[in-house]
Coordinates of C-alpha atoms in Angstrom, one line a residue:
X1 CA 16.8 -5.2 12.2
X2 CA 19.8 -3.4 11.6
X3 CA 20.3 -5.9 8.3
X4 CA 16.7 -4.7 6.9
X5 CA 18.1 -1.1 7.5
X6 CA 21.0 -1.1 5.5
X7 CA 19.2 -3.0 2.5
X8 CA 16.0 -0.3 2.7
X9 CA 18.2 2.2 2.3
X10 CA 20.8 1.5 -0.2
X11 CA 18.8 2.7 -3.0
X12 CA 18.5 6.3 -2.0
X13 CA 21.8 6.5 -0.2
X14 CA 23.2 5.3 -3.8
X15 CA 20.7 7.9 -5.6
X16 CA 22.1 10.9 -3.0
X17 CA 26.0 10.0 -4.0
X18 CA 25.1 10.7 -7.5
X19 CA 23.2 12.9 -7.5
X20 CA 23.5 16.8 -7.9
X21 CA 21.1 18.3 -6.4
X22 CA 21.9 21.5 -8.1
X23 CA 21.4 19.9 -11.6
X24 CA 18.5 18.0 -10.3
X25 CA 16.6 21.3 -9.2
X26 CA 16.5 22.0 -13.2
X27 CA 15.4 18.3 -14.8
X28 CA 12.2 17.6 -15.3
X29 CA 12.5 13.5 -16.2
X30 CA 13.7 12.3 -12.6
X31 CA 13.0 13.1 -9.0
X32 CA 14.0 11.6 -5.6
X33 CA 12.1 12.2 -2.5
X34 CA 13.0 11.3 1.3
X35 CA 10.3 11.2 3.5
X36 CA 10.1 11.3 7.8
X37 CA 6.9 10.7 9.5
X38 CA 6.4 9.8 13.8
X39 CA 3.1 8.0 13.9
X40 CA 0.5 6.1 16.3
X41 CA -1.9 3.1 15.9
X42 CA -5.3 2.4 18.2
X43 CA -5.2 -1.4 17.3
X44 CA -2.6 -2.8 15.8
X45 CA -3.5 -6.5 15.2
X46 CA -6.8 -5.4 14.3
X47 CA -9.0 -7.3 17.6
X48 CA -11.9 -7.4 19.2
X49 CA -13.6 -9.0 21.9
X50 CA -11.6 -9.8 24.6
X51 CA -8.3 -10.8 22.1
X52 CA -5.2 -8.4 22.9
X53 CA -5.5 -5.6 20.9
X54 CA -2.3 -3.2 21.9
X55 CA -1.6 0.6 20.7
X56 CA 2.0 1.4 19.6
X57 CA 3.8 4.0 18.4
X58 CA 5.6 4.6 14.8
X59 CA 8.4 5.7 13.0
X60 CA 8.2 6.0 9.3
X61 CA 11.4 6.9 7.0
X62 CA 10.8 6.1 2.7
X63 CA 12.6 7.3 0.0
X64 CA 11.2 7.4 -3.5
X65 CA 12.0 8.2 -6.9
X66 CA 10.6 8.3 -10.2
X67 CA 13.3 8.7 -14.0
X68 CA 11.4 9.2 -17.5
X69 CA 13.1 8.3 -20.7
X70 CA 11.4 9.3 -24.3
X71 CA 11.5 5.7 -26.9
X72 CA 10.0 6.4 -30.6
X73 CA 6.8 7.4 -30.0
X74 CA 6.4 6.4 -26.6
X75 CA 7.9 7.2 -22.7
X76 CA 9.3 4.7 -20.2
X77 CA 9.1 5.5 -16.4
X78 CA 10.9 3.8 -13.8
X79 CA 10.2 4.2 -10.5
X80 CA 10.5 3.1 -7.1
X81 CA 10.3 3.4 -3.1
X82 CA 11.6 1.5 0.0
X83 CA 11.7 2.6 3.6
X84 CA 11.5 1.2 6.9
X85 CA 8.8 1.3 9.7
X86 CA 9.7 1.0 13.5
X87 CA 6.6 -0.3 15.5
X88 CA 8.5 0.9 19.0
X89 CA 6.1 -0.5 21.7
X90 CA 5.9 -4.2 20.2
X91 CA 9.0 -6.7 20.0
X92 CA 10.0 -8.2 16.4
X93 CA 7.6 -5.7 14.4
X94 CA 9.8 -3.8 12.5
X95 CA 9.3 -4.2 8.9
X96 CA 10.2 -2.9 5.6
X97 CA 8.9 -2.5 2.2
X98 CA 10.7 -2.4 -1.2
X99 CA 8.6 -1.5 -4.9
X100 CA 9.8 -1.2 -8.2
X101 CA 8.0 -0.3 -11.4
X102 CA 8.4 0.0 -14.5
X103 CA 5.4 1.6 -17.1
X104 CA 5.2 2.2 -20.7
X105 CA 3.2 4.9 -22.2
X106 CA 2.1 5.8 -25.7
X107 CA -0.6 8.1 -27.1
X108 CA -3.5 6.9 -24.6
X109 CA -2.7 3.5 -23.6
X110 CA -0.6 3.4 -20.5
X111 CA 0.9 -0.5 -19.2
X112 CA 2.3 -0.9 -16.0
X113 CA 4.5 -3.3 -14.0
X114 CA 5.7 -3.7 -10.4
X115 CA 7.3 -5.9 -8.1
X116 CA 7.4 -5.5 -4.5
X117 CA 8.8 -7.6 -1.2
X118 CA 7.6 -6.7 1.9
X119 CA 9.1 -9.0 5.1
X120 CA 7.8 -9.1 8.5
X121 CA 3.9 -8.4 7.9
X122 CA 1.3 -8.4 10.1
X123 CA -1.4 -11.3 10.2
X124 CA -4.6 -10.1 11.0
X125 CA -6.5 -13.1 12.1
X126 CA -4.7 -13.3 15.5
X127 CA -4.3 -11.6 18.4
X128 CA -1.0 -12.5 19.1
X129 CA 2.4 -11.8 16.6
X130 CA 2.1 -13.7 13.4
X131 CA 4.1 -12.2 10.7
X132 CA 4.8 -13.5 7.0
X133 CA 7.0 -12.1 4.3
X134 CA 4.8 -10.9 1.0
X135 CA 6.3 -11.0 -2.3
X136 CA 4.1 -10.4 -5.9
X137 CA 3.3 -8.9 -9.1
X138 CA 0.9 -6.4 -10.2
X139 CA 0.4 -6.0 -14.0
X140 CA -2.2 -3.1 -15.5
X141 CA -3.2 -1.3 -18.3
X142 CA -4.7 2.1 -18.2
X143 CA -6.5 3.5 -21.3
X144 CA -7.0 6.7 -21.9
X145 CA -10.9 8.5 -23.7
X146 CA -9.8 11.9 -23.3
X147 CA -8.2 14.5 -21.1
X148 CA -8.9 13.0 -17.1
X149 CA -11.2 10.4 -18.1
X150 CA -10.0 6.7 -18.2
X151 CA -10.8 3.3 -17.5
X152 CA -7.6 0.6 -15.9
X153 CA -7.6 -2.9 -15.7
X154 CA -5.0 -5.3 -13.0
X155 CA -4.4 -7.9 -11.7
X156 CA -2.1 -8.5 -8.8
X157 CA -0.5 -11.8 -7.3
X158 CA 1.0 -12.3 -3.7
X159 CA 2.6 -14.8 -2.5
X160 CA 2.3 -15.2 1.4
X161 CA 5.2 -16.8 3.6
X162 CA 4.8 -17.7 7.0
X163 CA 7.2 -19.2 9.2
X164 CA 8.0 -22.8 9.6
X165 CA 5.8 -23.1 12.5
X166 CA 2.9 -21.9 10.5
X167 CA 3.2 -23.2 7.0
X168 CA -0.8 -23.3 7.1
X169 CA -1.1 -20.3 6.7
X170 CA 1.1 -20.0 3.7
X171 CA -1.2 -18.6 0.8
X172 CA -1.4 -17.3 -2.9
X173 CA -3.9 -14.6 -3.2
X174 CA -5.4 -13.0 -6.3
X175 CA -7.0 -9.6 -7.5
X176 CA -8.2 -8.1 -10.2
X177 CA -9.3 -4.3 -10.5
X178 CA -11.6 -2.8 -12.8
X179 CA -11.6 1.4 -12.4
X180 CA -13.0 4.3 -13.9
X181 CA -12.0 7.9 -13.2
X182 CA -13.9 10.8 -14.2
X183 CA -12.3 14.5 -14.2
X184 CA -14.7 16.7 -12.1
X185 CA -12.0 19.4 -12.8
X186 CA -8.9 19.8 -14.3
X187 CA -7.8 19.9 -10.6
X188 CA -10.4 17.4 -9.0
X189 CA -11.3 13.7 -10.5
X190 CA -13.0 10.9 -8.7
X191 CA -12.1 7.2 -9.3
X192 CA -14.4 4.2 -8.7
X193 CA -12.8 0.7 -8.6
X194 CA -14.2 -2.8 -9.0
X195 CA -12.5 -5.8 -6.9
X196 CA -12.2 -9.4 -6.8
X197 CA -9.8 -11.1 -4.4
X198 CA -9.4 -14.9 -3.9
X199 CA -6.9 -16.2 -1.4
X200 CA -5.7 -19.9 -1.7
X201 CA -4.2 -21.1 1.2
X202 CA -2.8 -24.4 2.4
X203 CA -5.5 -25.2 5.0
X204 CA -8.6 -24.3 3.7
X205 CA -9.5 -22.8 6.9
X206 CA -7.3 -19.8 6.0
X207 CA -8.7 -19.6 2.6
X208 CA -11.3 -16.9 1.8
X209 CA -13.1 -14.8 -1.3
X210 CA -14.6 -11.9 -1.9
X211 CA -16.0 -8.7 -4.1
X212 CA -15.3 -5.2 -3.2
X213 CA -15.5 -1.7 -4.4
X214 CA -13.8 1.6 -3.6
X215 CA -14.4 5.2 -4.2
X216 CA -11.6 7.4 -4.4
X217 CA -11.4 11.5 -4.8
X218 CA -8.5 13.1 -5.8
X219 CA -7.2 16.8 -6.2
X220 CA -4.9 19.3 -6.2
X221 CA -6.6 22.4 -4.7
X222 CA -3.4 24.4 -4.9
X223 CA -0.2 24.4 -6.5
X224 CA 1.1 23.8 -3.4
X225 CA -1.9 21.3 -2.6
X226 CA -2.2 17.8 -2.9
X227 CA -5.0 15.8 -1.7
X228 CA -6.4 12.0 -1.5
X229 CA -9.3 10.5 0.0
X230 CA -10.5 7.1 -0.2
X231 CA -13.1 4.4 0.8
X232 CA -12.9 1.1 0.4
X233 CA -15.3 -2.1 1.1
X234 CA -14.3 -5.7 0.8
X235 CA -16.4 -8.8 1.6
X236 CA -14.7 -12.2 2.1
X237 CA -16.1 -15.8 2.5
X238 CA -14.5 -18.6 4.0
X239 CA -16.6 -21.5 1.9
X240 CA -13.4 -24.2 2.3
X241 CA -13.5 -23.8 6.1
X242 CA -14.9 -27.4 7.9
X243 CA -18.1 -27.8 10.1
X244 CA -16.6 -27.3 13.4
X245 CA -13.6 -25.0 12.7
X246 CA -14.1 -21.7 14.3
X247 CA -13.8 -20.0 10.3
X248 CA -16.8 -22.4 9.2
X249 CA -19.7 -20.2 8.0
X250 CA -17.5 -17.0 7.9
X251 CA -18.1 -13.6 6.7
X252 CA -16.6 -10.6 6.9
X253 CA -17.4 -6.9 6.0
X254 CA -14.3 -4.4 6.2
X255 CA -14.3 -1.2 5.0
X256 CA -11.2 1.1 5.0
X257 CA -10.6 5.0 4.6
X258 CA -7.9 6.6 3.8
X259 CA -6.9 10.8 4.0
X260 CA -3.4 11.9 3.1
X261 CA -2.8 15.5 2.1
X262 CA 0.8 17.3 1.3
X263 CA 1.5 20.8 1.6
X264 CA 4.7 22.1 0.0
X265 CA 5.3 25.1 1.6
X266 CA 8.8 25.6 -0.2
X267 CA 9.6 24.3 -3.6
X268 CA 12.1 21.5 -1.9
X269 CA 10.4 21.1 1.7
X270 CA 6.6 20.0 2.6
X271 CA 4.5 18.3 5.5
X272 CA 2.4 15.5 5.1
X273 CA -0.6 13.7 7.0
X274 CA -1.9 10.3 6.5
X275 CA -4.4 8.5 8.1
X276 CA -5.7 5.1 7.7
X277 CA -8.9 3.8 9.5
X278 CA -10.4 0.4 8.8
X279 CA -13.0 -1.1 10.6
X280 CA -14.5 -4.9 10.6
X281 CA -17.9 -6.8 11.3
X282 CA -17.8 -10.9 11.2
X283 CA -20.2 -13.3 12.2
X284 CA -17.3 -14.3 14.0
X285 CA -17.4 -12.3 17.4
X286 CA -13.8 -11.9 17.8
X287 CA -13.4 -10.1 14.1
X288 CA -15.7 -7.3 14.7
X289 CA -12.8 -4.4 15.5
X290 CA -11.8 -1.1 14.6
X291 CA -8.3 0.6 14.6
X292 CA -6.7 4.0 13.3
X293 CA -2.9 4.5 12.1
X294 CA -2.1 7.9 11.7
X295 CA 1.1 9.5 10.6
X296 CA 2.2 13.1 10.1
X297 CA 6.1 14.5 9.3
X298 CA 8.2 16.0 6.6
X299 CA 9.1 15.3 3.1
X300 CA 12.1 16.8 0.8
X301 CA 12.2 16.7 -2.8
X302 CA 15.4 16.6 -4.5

């Protein structure tokens, strides 16, 4: 653990050294911001039935930043985040995340790129802790028709590593997004979003498709204000599964909302709550489940 510490926080430590914050008050092309958030979860493996499903406690520390840089006609925006979440009540949960992006913009057209590595996961599909390290790609473009109106296409790869013990299990999993957001304001816009996932995985018991569709709003009520809200449905099949395996004949509904709101009360200084609900239904008894994380804390902005 205190490896994945030092390696999630290099970046912003790094960034902090120099930096002036001073200088940085004034520029309008870069900023850096730390984040610090306690939290709680209902149901961390996501379980029903009569499988384990145990509460725990969080704590949340990220740091992200975003530079612009003009090109011809055009503007290039690097950006990143990485941070580290203690789970404190369960043993060998603590995990941490690391994204970096990179997006081209000129005239309407907008193309984006990202990598991200996130070790130490949690598996979903038992009650016990199964864990796999998550490395991918996510590619999209973003067209613009006029002021807050625009449609995006993506697609995003994963690659899913499990350990030895439960090779399995390891997986490549596909998506592919088509959105279209629609101002309702110049402070208020609502995105809708088109999915397709398609997880390969070495036994085909593990292996499941699916449509989905979210429905996002999006605002800024305030200067001070920011707000995002957002359902999501997903619908997964597990057609490669045998007669006789418990996934055989599988479906799944899960539908997720999230809430997060920001409210900078000073121009450096905020508070911030998230909360993340998903719930599940199965024709397998043991996936129907619900479970809440919530976090709530402080950010700074550099």
């Amino acid at each position: 653990m205190i490896e994945n510490i030092k390696r999630a926080w290099l970046v912003p430590l790094l960034a902090l050294m120099i930096g002036d914050p001073a200088v940085a008050a004034d520029e309008k092309d870069w900023y850096l911001e730390l984040e610090a958030m306690p939290g709680y979860h209902s149901n961390y493996f996501f379980r029903g039935g009569s499988a384990p499903a145990p509460d725990t406690y969080l704590f949340s520390l990220y740091a992200l930043g975003e530079k612009e840089k003009k090109s011809g006609k055009g503007k290039f925006t690097f950006g990143w985040d990485v941070g580290q979440v203690w789970v404190l009540d369960i043993d060998n949960a603590d995990y941490f995340d690391f994204n970096v992006g990179l997006e081209y913009q000129r005239g309407a057209s907008k193309w984006q790129g990202e990598f991200f590595h996130r070790p130490n996961q949690v598996f979903e599909e038992e009650g016990t802790g199964v864990f796999y390290d998550l490395t991918g790609v996510e590619l999209g473009l973003r067209q613009g028709l006029r002021p807050g109106l625009w449609v995006g296409f993506s697609w995003e790869y994963e690659l899913q590593d499990y350990d030895r013990v439960e090779d399995l299990r390891d997986a490549n999993v596909n998506s592919f997004d088509l959105s279209l957001r629609y101002p309702l304001s110049e402070l208020w816009g609502l995105r809708g979003t088109l999915v397709y996932e398609a997880k390969d995985a070495n036994a085909g018991r593990y292996s499941n498709n699916g449509i989905g569709a979210a429905l996002a709003l999006e605002g800024q009520p305030s200067d001070r204000v920011q707000l995002f809200m957002r359902y999501k449905y997903r619908q997964r099949d597990y057609n490669d599964a045998q007669p006789g395996d418990r996934n055989f004949e599988r479906e799944d509904d899960v539908q997720d909302i999230i809430f997060n709101i920001t409210w900078r009360f000073t121009q450096s200084w905020g508070v911030r709550l998230e909360n993340f609900y998903r719930t599940g239904s199965s024709t397998r008894p043991d996936r129907n489940y619900s479970g809440n994380r919530i976090y709530a804390g402080i950010v700074y902005r550099l």
